[in-house]
Coordinates of C-alpha atoms in Angstrom, one line a residue:
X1292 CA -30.3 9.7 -15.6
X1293 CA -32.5 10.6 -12.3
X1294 CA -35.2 13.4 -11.9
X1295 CA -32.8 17.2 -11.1
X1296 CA -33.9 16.8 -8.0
X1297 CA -32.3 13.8 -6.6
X1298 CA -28.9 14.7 -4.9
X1299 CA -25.7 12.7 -4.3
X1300 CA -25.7 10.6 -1.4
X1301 CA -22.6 9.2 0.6
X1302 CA -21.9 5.5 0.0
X1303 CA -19.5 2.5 0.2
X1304 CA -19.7 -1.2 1.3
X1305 CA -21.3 -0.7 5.1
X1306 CA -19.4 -3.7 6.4
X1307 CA -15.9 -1.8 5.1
X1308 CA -16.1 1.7 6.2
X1309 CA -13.9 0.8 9.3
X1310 CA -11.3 -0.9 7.7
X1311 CA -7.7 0.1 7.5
X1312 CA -6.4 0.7 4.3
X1313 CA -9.5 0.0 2.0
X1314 CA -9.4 0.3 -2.0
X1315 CA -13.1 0.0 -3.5
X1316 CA -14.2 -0.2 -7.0
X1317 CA -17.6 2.1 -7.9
X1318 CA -19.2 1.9 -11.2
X1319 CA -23.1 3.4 -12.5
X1320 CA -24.1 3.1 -15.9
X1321 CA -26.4 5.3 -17.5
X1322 CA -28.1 6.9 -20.9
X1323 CA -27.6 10.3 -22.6
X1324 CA -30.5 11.4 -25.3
X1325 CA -27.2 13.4 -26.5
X1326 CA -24.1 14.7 -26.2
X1327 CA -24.8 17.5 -23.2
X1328 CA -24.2 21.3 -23.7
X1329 CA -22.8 21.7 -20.2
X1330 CA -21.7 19.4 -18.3
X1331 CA -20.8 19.4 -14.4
X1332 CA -19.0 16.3 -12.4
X1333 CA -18.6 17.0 -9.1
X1334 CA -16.6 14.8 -6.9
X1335 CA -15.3 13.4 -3.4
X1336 CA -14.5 11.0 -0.7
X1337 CA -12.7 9.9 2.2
X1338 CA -9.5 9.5 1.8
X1339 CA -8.9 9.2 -2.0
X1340 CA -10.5 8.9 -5.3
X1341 CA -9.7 8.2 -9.1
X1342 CA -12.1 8.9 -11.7
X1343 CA -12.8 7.1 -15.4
X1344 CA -15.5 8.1 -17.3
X1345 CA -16.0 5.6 -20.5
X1346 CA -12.9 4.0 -19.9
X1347 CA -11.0 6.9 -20.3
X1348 CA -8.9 8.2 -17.1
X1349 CA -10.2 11.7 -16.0
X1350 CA -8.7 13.0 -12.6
X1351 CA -7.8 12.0 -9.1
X1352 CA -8.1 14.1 -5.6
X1353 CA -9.7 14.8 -3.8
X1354 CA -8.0 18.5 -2.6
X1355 CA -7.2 18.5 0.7
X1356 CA -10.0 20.0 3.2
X1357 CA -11.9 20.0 6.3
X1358 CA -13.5 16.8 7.2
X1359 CA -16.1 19.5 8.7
X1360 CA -16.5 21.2 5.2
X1361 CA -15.0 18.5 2.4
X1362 CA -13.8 20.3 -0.4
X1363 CA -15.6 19.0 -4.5
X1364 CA -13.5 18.2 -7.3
X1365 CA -15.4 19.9 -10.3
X1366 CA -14.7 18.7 -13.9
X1367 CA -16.8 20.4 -16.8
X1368 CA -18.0 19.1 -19.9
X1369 CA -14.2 19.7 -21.7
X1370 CA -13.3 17.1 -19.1
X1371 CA -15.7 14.6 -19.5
X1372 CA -15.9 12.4 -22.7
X1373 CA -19.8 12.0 -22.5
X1374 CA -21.5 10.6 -25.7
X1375 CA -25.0 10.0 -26.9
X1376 CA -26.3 6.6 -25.7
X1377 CA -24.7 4.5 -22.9
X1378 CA -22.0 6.2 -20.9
X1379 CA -20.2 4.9 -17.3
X1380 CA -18.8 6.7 -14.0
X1381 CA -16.0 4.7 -12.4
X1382 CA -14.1 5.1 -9.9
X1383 CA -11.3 3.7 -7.7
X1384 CA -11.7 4.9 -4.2
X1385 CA -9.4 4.4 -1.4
X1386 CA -9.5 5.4 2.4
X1387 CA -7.0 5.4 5.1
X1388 CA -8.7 4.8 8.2
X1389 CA -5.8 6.3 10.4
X1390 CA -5.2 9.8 11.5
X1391 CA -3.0 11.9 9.8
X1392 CA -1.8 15.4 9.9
X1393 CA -4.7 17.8 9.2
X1394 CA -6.7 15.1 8.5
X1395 CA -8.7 13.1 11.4
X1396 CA -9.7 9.4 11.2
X1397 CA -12.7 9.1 9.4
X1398 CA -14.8 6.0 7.9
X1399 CA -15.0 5.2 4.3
X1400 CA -17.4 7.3 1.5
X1401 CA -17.7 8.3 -1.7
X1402 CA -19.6 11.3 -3.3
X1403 CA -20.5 12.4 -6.9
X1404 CA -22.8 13.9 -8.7
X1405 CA -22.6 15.0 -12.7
X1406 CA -25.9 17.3 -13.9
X1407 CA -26.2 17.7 -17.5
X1408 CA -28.2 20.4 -19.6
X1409 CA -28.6 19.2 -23.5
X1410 CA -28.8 22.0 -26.0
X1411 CA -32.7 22.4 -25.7
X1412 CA -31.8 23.0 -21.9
X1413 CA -33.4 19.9 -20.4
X1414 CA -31.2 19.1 -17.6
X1415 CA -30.4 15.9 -15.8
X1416 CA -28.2 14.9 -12.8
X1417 CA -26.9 11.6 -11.7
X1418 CA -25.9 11.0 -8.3
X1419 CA -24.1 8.5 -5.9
X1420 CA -26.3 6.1 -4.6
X1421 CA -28.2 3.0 -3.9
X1422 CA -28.0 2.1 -7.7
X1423 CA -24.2 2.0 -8.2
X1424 CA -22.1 -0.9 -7.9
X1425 CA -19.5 -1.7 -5.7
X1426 CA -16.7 -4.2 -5.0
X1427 CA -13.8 -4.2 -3.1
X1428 CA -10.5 -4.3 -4.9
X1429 CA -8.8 -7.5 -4.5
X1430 CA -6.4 -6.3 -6.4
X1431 CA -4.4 -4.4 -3.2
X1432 CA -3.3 -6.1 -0.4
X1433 CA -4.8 -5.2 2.7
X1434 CA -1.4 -5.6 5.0
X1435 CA 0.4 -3.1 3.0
X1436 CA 3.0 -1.4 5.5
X1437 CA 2.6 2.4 6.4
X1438 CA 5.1 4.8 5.2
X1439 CA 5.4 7.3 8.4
X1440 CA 2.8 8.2 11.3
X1441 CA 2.3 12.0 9.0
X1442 CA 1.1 9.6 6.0
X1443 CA -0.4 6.1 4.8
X1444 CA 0.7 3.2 3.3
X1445 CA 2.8 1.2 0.8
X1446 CA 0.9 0.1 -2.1
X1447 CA 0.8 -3.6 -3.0
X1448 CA -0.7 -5.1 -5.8
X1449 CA -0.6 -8.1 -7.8
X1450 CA -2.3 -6.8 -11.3
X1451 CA -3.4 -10.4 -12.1
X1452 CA -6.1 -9.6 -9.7
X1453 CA -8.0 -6.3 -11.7
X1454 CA -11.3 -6.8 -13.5
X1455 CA -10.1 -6.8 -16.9
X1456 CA -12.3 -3.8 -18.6
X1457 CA -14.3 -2.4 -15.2
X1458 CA -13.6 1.1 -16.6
X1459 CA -15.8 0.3 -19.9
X1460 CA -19.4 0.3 -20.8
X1461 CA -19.6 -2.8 -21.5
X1462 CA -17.9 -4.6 -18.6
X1463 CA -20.3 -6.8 -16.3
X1464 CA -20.9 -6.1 -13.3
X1465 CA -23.6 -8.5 -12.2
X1466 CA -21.6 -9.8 -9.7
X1467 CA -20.8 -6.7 -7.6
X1468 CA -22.7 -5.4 -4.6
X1469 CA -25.5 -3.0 -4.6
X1470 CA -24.1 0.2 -2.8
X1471 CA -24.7 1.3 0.7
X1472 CA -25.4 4.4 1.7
X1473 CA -23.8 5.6 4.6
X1474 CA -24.0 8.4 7.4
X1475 CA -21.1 9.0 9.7
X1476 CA -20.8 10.4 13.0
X1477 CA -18.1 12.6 12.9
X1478 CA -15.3 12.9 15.9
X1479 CA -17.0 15.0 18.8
X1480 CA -17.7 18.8 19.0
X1481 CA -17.6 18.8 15.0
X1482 CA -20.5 21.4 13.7
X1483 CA -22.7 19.2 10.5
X1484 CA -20.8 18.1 7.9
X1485 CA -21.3 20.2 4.7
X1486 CA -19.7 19.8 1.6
X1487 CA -19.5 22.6 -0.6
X1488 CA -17.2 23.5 -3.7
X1489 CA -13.4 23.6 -4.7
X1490 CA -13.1 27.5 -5.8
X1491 CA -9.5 27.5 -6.9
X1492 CA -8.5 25.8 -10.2
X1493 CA -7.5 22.2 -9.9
X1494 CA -3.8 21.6 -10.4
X1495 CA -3.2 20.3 -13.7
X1496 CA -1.4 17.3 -14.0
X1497 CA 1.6 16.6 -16.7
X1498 CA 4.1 14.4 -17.5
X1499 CA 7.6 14.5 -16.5
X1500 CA 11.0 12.8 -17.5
X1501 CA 13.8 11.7 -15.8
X1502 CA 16.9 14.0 -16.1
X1503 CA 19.3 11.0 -16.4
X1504 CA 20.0 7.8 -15.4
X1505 CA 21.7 7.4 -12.3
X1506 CA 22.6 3.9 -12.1
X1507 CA 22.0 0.2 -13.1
X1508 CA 22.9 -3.0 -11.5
X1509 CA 21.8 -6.4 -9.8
X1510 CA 20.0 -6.8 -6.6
X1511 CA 19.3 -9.9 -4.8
X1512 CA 17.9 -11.0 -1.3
X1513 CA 20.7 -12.1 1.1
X1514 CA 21.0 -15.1 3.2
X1515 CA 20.5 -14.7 6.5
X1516 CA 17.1 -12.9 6.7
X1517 CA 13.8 -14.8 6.9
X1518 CA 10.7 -13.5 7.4
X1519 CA 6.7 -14.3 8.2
X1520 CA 3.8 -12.8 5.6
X1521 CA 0.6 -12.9 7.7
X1522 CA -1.2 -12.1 4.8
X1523 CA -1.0 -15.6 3.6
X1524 CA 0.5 -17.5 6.6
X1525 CA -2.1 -16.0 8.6
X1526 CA -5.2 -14.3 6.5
X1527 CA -7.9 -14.2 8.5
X1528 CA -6.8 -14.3 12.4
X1529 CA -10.6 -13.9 14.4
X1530 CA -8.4 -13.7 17.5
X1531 CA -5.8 -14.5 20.1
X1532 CA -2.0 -14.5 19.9
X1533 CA 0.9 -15.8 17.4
X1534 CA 3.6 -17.7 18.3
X1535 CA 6.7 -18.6 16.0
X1536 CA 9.8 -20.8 16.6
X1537 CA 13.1 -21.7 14.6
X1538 CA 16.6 -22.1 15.6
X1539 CA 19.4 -20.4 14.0
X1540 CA 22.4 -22.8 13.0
X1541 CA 25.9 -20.8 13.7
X1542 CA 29.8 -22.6 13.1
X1543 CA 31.2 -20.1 15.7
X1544 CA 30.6 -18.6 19.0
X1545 CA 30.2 -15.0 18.1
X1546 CA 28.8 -11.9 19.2
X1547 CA 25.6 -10.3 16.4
X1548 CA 23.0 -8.1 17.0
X1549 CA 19.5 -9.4 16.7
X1550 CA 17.1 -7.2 14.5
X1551 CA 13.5 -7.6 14.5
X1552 CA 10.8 -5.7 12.9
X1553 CA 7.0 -6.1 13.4
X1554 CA 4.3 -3.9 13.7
X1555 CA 2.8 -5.0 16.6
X1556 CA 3.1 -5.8 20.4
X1557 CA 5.6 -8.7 20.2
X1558 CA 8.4 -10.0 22.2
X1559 CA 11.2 -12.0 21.0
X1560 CA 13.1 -15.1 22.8
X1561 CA 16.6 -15.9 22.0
X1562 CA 18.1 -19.2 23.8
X1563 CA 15.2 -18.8 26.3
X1564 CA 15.7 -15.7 27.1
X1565 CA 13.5 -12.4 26.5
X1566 CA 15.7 -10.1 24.2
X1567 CA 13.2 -7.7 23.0
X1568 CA 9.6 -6.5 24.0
X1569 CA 7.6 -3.9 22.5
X1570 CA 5.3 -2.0 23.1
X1571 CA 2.8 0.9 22.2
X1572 CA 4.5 4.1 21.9
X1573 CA 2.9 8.2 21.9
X1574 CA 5.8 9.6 21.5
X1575 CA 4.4 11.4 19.0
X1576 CA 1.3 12.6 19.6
X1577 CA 2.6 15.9 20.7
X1578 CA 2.5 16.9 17.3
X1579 CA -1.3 16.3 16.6
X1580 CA -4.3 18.3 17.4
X1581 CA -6.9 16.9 19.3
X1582 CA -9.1 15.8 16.2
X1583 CA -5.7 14.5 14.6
X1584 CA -4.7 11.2 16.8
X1585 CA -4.5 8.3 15.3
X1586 CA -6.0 5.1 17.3
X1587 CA -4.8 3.1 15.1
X1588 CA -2.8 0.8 17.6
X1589 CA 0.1 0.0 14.9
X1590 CA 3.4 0.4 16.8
X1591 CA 6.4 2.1 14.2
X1592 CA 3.2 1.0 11.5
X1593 CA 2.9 4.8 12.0
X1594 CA 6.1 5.9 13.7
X1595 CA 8.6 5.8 12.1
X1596 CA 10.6 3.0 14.0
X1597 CA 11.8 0.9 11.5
X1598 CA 13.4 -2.2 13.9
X1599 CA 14.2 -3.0 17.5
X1600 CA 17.3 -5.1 18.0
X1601 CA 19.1 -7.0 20.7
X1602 CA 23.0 -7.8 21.1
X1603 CA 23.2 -11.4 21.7
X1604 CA 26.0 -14.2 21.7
X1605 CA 25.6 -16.7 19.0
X1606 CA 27.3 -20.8 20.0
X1607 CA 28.4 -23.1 18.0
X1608 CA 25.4 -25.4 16.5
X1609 CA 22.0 -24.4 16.9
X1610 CA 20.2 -21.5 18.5
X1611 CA 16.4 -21.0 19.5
X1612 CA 14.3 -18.2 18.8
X1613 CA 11.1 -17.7 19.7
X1614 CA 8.4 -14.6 18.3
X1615 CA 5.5 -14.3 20.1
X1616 CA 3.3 -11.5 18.6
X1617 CA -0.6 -10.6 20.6
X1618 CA -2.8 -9.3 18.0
X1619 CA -1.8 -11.1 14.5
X1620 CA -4.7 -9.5 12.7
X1621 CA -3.0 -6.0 13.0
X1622 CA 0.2 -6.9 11.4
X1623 CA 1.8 -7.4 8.4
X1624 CA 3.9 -9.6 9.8
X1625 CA 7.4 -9.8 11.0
X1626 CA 11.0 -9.9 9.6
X1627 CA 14.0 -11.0 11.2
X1628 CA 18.5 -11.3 10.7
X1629 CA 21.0 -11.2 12.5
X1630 CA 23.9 -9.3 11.5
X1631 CA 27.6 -8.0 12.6
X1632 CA 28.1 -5.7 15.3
X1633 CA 30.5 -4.0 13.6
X1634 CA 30.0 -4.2 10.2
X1635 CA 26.3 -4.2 10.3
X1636 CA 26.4 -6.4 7.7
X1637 CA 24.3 -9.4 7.6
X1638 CA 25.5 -12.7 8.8
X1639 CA 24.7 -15.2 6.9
X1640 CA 22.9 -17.8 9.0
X1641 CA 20.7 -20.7 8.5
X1642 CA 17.3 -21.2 9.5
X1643 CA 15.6 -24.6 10.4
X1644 CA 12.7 -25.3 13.4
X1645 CA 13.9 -29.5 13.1
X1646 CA 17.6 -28.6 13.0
X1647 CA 18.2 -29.4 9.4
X1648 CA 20.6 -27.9 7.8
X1649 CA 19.9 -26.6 4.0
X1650 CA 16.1 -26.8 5.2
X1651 CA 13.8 -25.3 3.0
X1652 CA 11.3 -24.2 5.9
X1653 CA 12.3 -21.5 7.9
X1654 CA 9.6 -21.4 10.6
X1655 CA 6.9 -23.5 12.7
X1656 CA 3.8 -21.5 13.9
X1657 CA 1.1 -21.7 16.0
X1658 CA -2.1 -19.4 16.3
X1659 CA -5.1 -19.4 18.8
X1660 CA -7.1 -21.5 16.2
X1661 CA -4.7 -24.3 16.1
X1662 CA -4.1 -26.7 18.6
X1663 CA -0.1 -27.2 19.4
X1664 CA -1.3 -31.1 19.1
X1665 CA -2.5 -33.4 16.6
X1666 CA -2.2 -33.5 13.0
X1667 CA -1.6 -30.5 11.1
X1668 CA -0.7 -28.9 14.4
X1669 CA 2.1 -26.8 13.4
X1670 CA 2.2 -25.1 9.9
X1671 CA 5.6 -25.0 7.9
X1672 CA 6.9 -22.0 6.8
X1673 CA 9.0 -22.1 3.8
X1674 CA 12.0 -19.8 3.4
X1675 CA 10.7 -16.6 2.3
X1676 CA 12.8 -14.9 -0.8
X1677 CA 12.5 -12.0 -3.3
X1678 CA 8.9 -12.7 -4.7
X1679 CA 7.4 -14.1 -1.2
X1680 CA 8.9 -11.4 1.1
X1681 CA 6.0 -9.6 2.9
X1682 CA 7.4 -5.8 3.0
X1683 CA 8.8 -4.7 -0.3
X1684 CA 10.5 -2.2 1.1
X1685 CA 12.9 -4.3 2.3
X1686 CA 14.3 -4.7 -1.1
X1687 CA 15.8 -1.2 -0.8
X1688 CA 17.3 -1.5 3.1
X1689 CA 18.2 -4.7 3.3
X1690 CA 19.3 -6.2 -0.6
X1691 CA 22.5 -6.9 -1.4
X1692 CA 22.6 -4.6 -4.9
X1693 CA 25.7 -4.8 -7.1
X1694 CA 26.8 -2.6 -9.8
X1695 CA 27.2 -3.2 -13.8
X1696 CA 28.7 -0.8 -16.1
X1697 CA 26.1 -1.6 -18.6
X1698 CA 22.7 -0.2 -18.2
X1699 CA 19.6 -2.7 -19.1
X1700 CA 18.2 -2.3 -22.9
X1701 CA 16.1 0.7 -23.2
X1702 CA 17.2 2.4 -19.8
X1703 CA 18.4 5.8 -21.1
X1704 CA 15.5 5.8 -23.8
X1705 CA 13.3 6.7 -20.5
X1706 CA 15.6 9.6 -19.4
X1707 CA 15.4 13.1 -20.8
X1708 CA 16.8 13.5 -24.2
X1709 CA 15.5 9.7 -25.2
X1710 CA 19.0 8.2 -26.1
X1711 CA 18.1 4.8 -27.7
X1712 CA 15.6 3.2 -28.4
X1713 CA 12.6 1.8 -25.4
X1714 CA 10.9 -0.3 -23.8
X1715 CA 13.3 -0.9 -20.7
X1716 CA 14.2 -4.5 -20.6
X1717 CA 14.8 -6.1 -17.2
X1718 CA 15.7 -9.7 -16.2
X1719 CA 15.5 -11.2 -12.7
X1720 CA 17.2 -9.4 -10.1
X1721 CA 18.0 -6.4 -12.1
X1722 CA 17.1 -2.9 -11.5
X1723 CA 17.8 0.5 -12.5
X1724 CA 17.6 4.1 -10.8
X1725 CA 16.7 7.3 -12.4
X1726 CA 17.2 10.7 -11.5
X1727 CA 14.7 13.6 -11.7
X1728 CA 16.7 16.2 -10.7
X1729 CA 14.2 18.3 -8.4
X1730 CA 11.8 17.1 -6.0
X1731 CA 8.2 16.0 -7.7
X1732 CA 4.8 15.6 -6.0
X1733 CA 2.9 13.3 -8.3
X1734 CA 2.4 9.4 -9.0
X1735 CA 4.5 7.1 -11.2
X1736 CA 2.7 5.9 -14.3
X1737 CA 4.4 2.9 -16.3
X1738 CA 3.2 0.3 -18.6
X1739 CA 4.3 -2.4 -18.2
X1740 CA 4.3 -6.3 -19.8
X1741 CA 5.9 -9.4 -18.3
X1742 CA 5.1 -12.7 -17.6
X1743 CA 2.2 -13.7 -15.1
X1744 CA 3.8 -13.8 -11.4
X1745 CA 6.6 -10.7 -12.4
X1746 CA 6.7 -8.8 -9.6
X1747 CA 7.8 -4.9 -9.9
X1748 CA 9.2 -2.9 -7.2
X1749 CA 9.3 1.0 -7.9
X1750 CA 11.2 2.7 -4.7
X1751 CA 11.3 6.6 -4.3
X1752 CA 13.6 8.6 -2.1
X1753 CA 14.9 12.1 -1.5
X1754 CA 18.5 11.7 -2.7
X1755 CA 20.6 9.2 -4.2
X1756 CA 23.4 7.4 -2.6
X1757 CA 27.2 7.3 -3.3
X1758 CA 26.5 4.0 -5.3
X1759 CA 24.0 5.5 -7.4
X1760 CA 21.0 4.1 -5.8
X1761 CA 17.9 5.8 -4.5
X1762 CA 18.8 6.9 -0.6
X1763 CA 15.1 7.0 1.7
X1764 CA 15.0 9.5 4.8
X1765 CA 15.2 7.6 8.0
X1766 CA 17.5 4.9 7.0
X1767 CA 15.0 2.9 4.5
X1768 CA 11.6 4.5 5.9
X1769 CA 9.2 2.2 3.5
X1770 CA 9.1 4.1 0.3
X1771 CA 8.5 1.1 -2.1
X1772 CA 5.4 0.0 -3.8
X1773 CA 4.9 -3.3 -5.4

């Protein structure tokens, strides 16, 4: 423990203050002569934070405040399960980087500060700074879609990816970077930044049940959509445009309607001809306050848009489309189908850029860094399906879900009332839906077990549907995690 003294100082990784969407993991060590008498943890950061202390989950917050006058999370000694010898702070921090309602842009930080008295009222006090270790969290993917311009975004994770134990004393963490501290400038004509104290009593968290079980079923992707994940078709874009071609294989002339979503500045080419170009939109921006805007230059990223779409005229054979999208390292990436006019439902087309039919790449691309010439010219994008789709939240607008009149093993034992016996069981392709009733503000905790490379999707809405299922606002607004 430092001198009383020292105080708290802001820090993160300097180099990721200004990045959209950025999860950090923040861990000191540190020795107790005892168990204290009074104990005082004290607590912030921009935009979010959740706190372990010896392993053991303590809180999350911060409350929302000022960015002029950012409120402290206090936890007391009842709170904290300190112990003589070596004890660890860590934390999971995570911050926006766009503008949201009541809430301006602001970089990256973390604060915190515990002071201790023992018994014989010697006092200590441990704060953030150069001595705490820092990494970012691999874990989360940093393409993750936003939910609505008045929030952030998705969260996507592959759990494979955690440091197995970085909540425990004993966990190494050699490896990880000495912190930064950090001093931001914050948005013009604010007065100095000044943290002071949460007064009211923090909300107290509890667990809460399902009612009942709503449905149960299948849920599979559909043929006919195909997709591009720029997180791992294009990871680390220094600059310059993306361009993407395919053609579209149809065994009648008909009339569809083209849907494409991206969340960038693209424009879309269908038998040579321009069909859609989009731009950025401030449509919006009527509802913020001067210190609200977002420049975050996302287009429905943070609108609410979900897709643009075209009518077009399908012939017989094959039919070219073309993507071209100007700042790839913005995006997560872009989905396409074409679907029935009518029916809306999805037509179920192939795919191929060599006119193959049954071809298991969907897409050829070309970015500034690779020349349209030459070996290795143009990369191969292979059909995308439920476990390589970028935007989970697809999975819940656009799958094809089918009912069963038997619910998985252990579905109702989750449910109020506990009828059966747990864990929930589900195979590949199956899902369940659960209602809770009344509308909750909180975060879904599960534990869960499966095989390596298992993916989970956990979807939230409003209200349910006729079939049972969850029902988003805004036709599918991206309300699914992964």
């Amino acid at each position: 423990m430092a001198k009383r003294t020292d105080k708290a100082k802001w820090i993160w990784i300097a180099a990721e203050c200004h990045r959209l969407d950025s999860y950090l993991r923040a861990r000191r060590t540190f020795t107790l002569a005892g168990v204290p008498s009074e104990a005082r943890l004290r607590v912030t950061a921009f935009s979010e934070y959740v706190l372990y202390v010896n392993g053991r989950y303590v809180g999350c917050g911060p409350t929302p405040s000022s960015a002029r006058a950012p409120l402290l999370d206090v936890y007391t000694a009842e709170d904290l399960p300190l112990r003589r010898g070596r004890n660890v702070i860590a934390v999971l921090a995570h911050n926006y980087y766009v503008g949201l309602p009541r809430l301006p842009r602001l970089p990256a930080g973390l604060w915190l500060q515990l002071d201790a008295t023992y018994a014989n009222g010697k006092a200590e006090r441990l704060g953030t700074d150069r001595r705490w270790r820092l990494a970012l969290a691999e874990d989360f993917s940093r393409r993750a879609p936003r939910v609505y311009w008045t929030t952030g975004f998705t969260e996507v994770r592959d759990t494979r990816r955690e440091p197995q134990g970085w909540t425990e004393v004993g966990f190494n963490d050699r490896r990880w970077a000495k912190a930064d501290e950090v001093r931001h400038a914050l948005p013009e004509g604010f007065p100095p930044q000044k943290v002071r104290e949460q007064t009211a009593p923090r909300l107290t968290e509890t667990f809460v049940v399902p009612s009942r079980l709503a449905s149960s079923g299948w849920a599979k992707w559909q043929m006919g959509m195909t997709a591009i994940p720029f997180e791992f078709a294009v990871p680390n874009p220094a600059h310059g445009e993306f361009y993407a071609g395919t053609f579209v294989r149809s065994h009648r002339r008909q009339k569809a309607r083209f849907i494409f979503d991206c969340d960038e500045a693209a424009a879309v080419y269908f038998n040579n001809r321009q069909v859609i170009r989009q731009g950025y939109s401030e449509q919006f921006v009527h509802w913020l306050q001067d210190e609200e805007h977002d420049h975050y230059t996302g287009i429905h990223r943070g609108q609410g848009h979900r897709t643009e779409s075209a009518d077009v005229a399908l012939g017989t054979g094959w039919n070219s489309v073309g993507i071209v999208i100007y700042d790839p390292g913005r995006s997560w990436g872009f989905a396409v189908r074409f679907e029935d006019a009518r029916t809306g439902k999805t037509l179920p087309l192939e795919f191929s850029p060599d006119l193959k039919a049954a071809d298991w790449v969907d897409w050829q691309i070309i970015i500034d860094q690779l020349c349209p010439c030459g070996k290795g010219a143009l990369p191969e994008v292979p059909t995308p399906n439920e476990r390589t789709f970028p935007d989970p939240a697809y999975q819940l607008a656009w799958e094809e879900r089918t009912p069963t009149r038997r619910a998985p093993p252990g579905a109702a034992a989750l449910a109020a009332g506990g009828r059966g016996k747990g864990p929930l069981r589900l195979r590949d392709g199956e899902r369940v839906t659960y209602d809770f009733g009344d509308e909750r503000v909180g975060h879904v905790e599960l534990d869960v077990e499966g095989a390596p490379g298992a993916i989970l999707d956990v979807a939230w809405g409003e209200g349910l549907g006729a079939d049972g299922c969850v029902e988003p606002v805004r036709g599918g607004m991206r309300q699914v995690d992964r």
